[in-house]
Structures are given as C-alpha cells and as structure tokens.
Amino acid sequence: MVNDVGTRVVRMLRALAAGALVAASVAITVVPPAGALTSVDTEAELRAAFATDAEIVITSDITLTDCDADDVLRTIAGPVTLVGDFFGAGLLSNGDATLSGVTVTGNTIDATVASAVYGGGVAVAGTLVLEGSTVRGNAALSRAPGDALSAGGGIFGNGSATVSGVRFFDNGAAALEGEYAGAVGGALLVTGRLEVQDSDFTANVVGRVGARSAANGSAARSTPPGPRG
C-alpha cells in the first residue's frame, strides 16, 4: 500500500507518453553534488547527463519523447532540489524533495489495470517543500474496475509537506467505482503533517472516472485507505 508507493508510482509514471522541459535556465541539483556542472540543450544530452551525478543546467527548450519506452531516471541517495522554470514534467522522488519557482503542468497517470495511483504531477516518498510555484492541469486516474485508489491529482507526498505561495488549479483525481475504490486530494494529498501558507486552490476536483461532475477536492492530509477486514 503506502509503504511501497515508490514502486507503484514508478510503474504508473511510465504511462506518461511524453513530458516537456521548457526553460531558459533550469538547474536540477542532486544534493550533495558529486560531479561537475553539465549544460545540456538536446534530449540526447539530457538523457546522458541524467545518468551521471552531475548538476544539470538546461539551456534551451527540450521535449522528451517516448518516455513510456525509455524513462529518464536517476537513482540517488540524497534529496533532490529543482530550481527555476520547470514545465510539463512528472517528478518522482523516493526521498525528500524541494521545488521552488517551478510549474508542473499537463501530466497524467492513467491506469487501465487495477492499481493505486499516486500524484499525477509529482510524487514524493519523503518530506516535500513546495514554494512559489504553480501546479495546474494534472490528473491521477484509475480506469480499471475493482478496488483502486487515486490519490493526489497534482501532488502526492508520503510524509510531511510545507506549501507556500503555490497556486493549484484544474487538477483532479478520479477512479471507477468499487467497494474500496475512491479518489482523494484533487490537488494535493499528503500522509503526514501538512502546512499551507499564502496558497490558492481553484477548480480542483475528485470524482468517478466518466462522471459529469465532481466535488472540489483541493488539499487533504490523510492515510490512503486499504481493504477493510
């Protein structure tokens, strides 16, 4: 269930057909940095650099293609920090993560097999700090019949989270009906302590896949439910 969220989210994120990194200058920093600064401006250079321990600076617009077949992955022991303008990318962190001044948009986890889905835009297994950012147009969907859970249309955190100066809008979580199926946290779901300051939640929804209307399910601090005995 929640304890193996990393494994489940990795599987679900592979459903993303493509993501785009669009920025004038984006620094993706692994802490502690173990290599030299690497500048990239093509997809091939980004994929090659991401396999190393270097700090990466994106110097032009890059569109990632065929992410379903060929993930861009980095396995690290320390926290991840993203700083800059960051557009159209799904992020998975199996540790702590800090996102500052970023935009996460247009990401969808769309599961067609019975499985829980966590975090349409971002999924973090540890502590999350999100500040001065925008999270819009992301979705966590579970279309398979059965006891599936969709949690956190925009952001899912399996720990505590601090959110400051963030706008959440037009995010959603939805699942087919089932005895234990459901959707929680249209914009944001964390399982630990949640602190929100100076942030805005607009037009975020939770509901049933295929439903014509849904409730505004913005932020939640909850432990995702499992099967009942």
C-alpha positions as semicolon CSV with decimal commas, in nm:
position;residue;x (nm);y (nm);z (nm)
1;M;0,000;0,000;0,000
2;V;0,159;0,330;0,105
3;N;0,487;0,167;0,211
4;D;0,571;0,066;-0,144
5;V;0,448;0,386;-0,303
6;G;0,783;0,432;-0,480
7;T;0,745;0,107;-0,674
8;R;0,384;0,178;-0,765
9;V;0,445;0,534;-0,875
10;V;0,741;0,432;-1,091
11;R;0,512;0,189;-1,270
12;M;0,235;0,444;-1,312
13;L;0,465;0,725;-1,427
14;R;0,569;0,507;-1,719
15;A;0,217;0,565;-1,854
16;L;0,321;0,921;-1,940
17;A;0,363;0,927;-2,317
18;A;0,577;1,238;-2,317
19;G;0,689;1,521;-2,092
20;A;0,839;1,856;-2,178
21;L;1,108;2,052;-2,001
22;V;1,074;2,410;-2,118
23;A;1,305;2,666;-1,965
24;A;1,557;2,936;-2,027
25;S;1,773;2,804;-1,748
26;V;1,680;2,523;-1,513
27;A;1,912;2,378;-1,251
28;I;1,847;2,022;-1,142
29;T;2,068;1,972;-0,839
30;V;2,135;1,647;-0,660
31;V;2,238;1,708;-0,301
32;P;2,518;1,654;-0,224
33;P;2,657;1,717;-0,576
34;A;2,918;1,459;-0,669
35;G;3,019;1,579;-1,014
36;A;3,084;1,880;-1,233
37;L;2,832;2,123;-1,380
38;T;2,684;1,994;-1,708
39;S;2,493;2,213;-1,956
40;V;2,251;2,043;-2,195
41;D;2,030;2,168;-2,479
42;T;1,914;1,847;-2,653
43;E;1,720;1,542;-2,544
44;A;2,020;1,315;-2,605
45;E;2,246;1,534;-2,390
46;L;1,988;1,545;-2,111
47;R;1,944;1,168;-2,108
48;A;2,322;1,117;-2,100
49;A;2,378;1,374;-1,825
50;F;2,092;1,243;-1,613
51;A;2,269;0,908;-1,586
52;T;2,561;1,078;-1,408
53;D;2,595;1,254;-1,071
54;A;2,650;1,596;-1,227
55;E;2,450;1,912;-1,162
56;I;2,248;1,977;-1,478
57;V;2,158;2,313;-1,631
58;I;1,907;2,310;-1,919
59;T;1,996;2,592;-2,159
60;S;1,713;2,562;-2,414
61;D;1,369;2,408;-2,462
62;I;1,376;2,027;-2,455
63;T;1,090;1,789;-2,531
64;L;1,120;1,433;-2,403
65;T;0,974;1,175;-2,641
66;D;0,876;0,810;-2,596
67;C;0,904;0,825;-2,217
68;D;0,687;0,516;-2,187
69;A;0,953;0,302;-2,353
70;D;1,264;0,487;-2,237
71;D;1,243;0,654;-1,896
72;V;1,477;0,934;-1,791
73;L;1,585;0,808;-1,450
74;R;1,843;0,891;-1,186
75;T;1,890;0,684;-0,872
76;I;2,024;0,893;-0,584
77;A;2,069;0,860;-0,211
78;G;2,021;1,226;-0,115
79;P;1,740;1,481;-0,155
80;V;1,653;1,643;-0,488
81;T;1,617;2,019;-0,539
82;L;1,465;2,174;-0,852
83;V;1,509;2,550;-0,901
84;G;1,390;2,756;-1,197
85;D;1,110;2,742;-1,453
86;F;1,008;2,380;-1,495
87;F;0,722;2,293;-1,728
88;G;0,535;1,975;-1,817
89;A;0,737;1,719;-1,625
90;G;0,631;1,442;-1,389
91;L;0,866;1,405;-1,093
92;L;0,920;1,101;-0,872
93;S;1,144;1,125;-0,565
94;N;1,199;0,828;-0,337
95;G;1,345;1,066;-0,075
96;D;1,297;1,431;0,020
97;A;1,232;1,696;-0,246
98;T;1,230;2,077;-0,263
99;L;1,065;2,256;-0,557
100;S;1,099;2,633;-0,580
101;G;0,970;2,862;-0,856
102;V;0,851;2,576;-1,077
103;T;0,546;2,498;-1,288
104;V;0,419;2,140;-1,301
105;T;0,154;2,106;-1,570
106;G;-0,014;1,867;-1,813
107;N;0,086;1,537;-1,650
108;T;-0,150;1,239;-1,626
109;I;-0,120;0,897;-1,468
110;D;-0,390;0,694;-1,643
111;A;-0,404;0,338;-1,510
112;T;-0,608;0,083;-1,703
113;V;-0,517;-0,208;-1,473
114;A;-0,632;-0,241;-1,113
115;S;-0,370;-0,048;-0,919
116;A;-0,347;0,253;-0,690
117;V;-0,211;0,570;-0,849
118;Y;-0,035;0,846;-0,657
119;G;0,047;1,201;-0,770
120;G;-0,048;1,299;-1,123
121;G;0,222;1,567;-1,135
122;V;0,465;1,493;-0,852
123;A;0,507;1,202;-0,611
124;V;0,748;1,228;-0,318
125;A;0,817;0,946;-0,074
126;G;0,978;1,173;0,188
127;T;0,944;1,533;0,304
128;L;0,822;1,783;0,043
129;V;0,885;2,158;0,033
130;L;0,698;2,341;-0,244
131;E;0,721;2,720;-0,272
132;G;0,649;2,998;-0,520
133;S;0,515;2,756;-0,779
134;T;0,217;2,661;-0,994
135;V;0,058;2,315;-1,019
136;R;-0,207;2,302;-1,290
137;G;-0,382;2,061;-1,524
138;N;-0,251;1,735;-1,373
139;A;-0,454;1,419;-1,311
140;A;-0,435;1,084;-1,133
141;L;-0,684;0,844;-1,293
142;S;-0,765;0,479;-1,230
143;R;-0,995;0,342;-1,501
144;A;-0,981;-0,028;-1,413
145;P;-1,278;-0,183;-1,231
146;G;-1,207;-0,304;-0,880
147;D;-1,067;-0,162;-0,559
148;A;-0,833;0,103;-0,697
149;L;-0,734;0,431;-0,533
150;S;-0,640;0,760;-0,699
151;A;-0,456;0,994;-0,461
152;G;-0,330;1,345;-0,528
153;G;-0,419;1,469;-0,874
154;G;-0,146;1,733;-0,861
155;I;0,087;1,628;-0,579
156;F;0,122;1,322;-0,356
157;G;0,355;1,316;-0,056
158;N;0,414;1,011;0,161
159;G;0,537;1,224;0,451
160;S;0,511;1,581;0,574
161;A;0,478;1,878;0,338
162;T;0,525;2,255;0,354
163;V;0,349;2,453;0,081
164;S;0,399;2,829;0,047
165;G;0,295;3,070;-0,228
166;V;0,164;2,797;-0,458
167;R;-0,132;2,808;-0,696
168;F;-0,315;2,480;-0,753
169;F;-0,580;2,480;-1,023
170;D;-0,752;2,244;-1,264
171;N;-0,604;1,927;-1,111
172;G;-0,806;1,614;-1,046
173;A;-0,816;1,261;-0,906
174;A;-1,075;1,006;-1,018
175;A;-1,140;0,632;-1,003
176;L;-1,404;0,386;-1,118
177;E;-1,649;0,281;-0,853
178;G;-1,565;-0,023;-0,640
179;E;-1,621;-0,145;-0,286
180;Y;-1,293;0,006;-0,168
181;A;-1,221;0,230;-0,466
182;G;-1,210;0,605;-0,441
183;A;-1,032;0,929;-0,513
184;V;-0,883;1,174;-0,261
185;G;-0,695;1,503;-0,289
186;G;-0,777;1,656;-0,625
187;A;-0,486;1,899;-0,592
188;L;-0,273;1,764;-0,307
189;L;-0,260;1,467;-0,074
190;V;-0,001;1,406;0,198
191;T;0,003;1,131;0,458
192;G;0,192;1,333;0,721
193;R;0,181;1,687;0,858
194;L;0,063;1,946;0,604
195;E;0,138;2,319;0,638
196;V;-0,004;2,557;0,376
197;Q;0,066;2,932;0,360
198;D;-0,039;3,202;0,110
199;S;-0,160;2,949;-0,146
200;D;-0,463;2,925;-0,374
201;F;-0,674;2,621;-0,463
202;T;-0,913;2,665;-0,757
203;A;-1,118;2,420;-0,969
204;N;-0,952;2,104;-0,838
205;V;-1,180;1,801;-0,837
206;V;-1,221;1,446;-0,713
207;G;-1,478;1,207;-0,852
208;R;-1,561;0,899;-1,053
209;V;-1,398;0,839;-1,391
210;G;-1,652;0,936;-1,654
211;A;-1,866;1,139;-1,414
212;R;-2,005;1,466;-1,547
213;S;-1,945;1,647;-1,218
214;A;-1,728;1,611;-0,911
215;A;-1,668;1,780;-0,579
216;N;-1,389;2,031;-0,523
217;G;-1,126;1,818;-0,350
218;S;-0,835;2,051;-0,301
219;A;-0,598;1,955;-0,022
220;A;-0,604;1,666;0,218
221;R;-0,390;1,519;0,490
222;S;-0,479;1,156;0,507
223;T;-0,360;0,799;0,510
224;P;-0,493;0,640;0,189
225;P;-0,740;0,366;0,284
226;G;-0,672;0,000;0,229
227;P;-0,905;-0,300;0,217
228;R;-1,120;-0,332;0,523
229;G;-1,132;-0,652;0,721
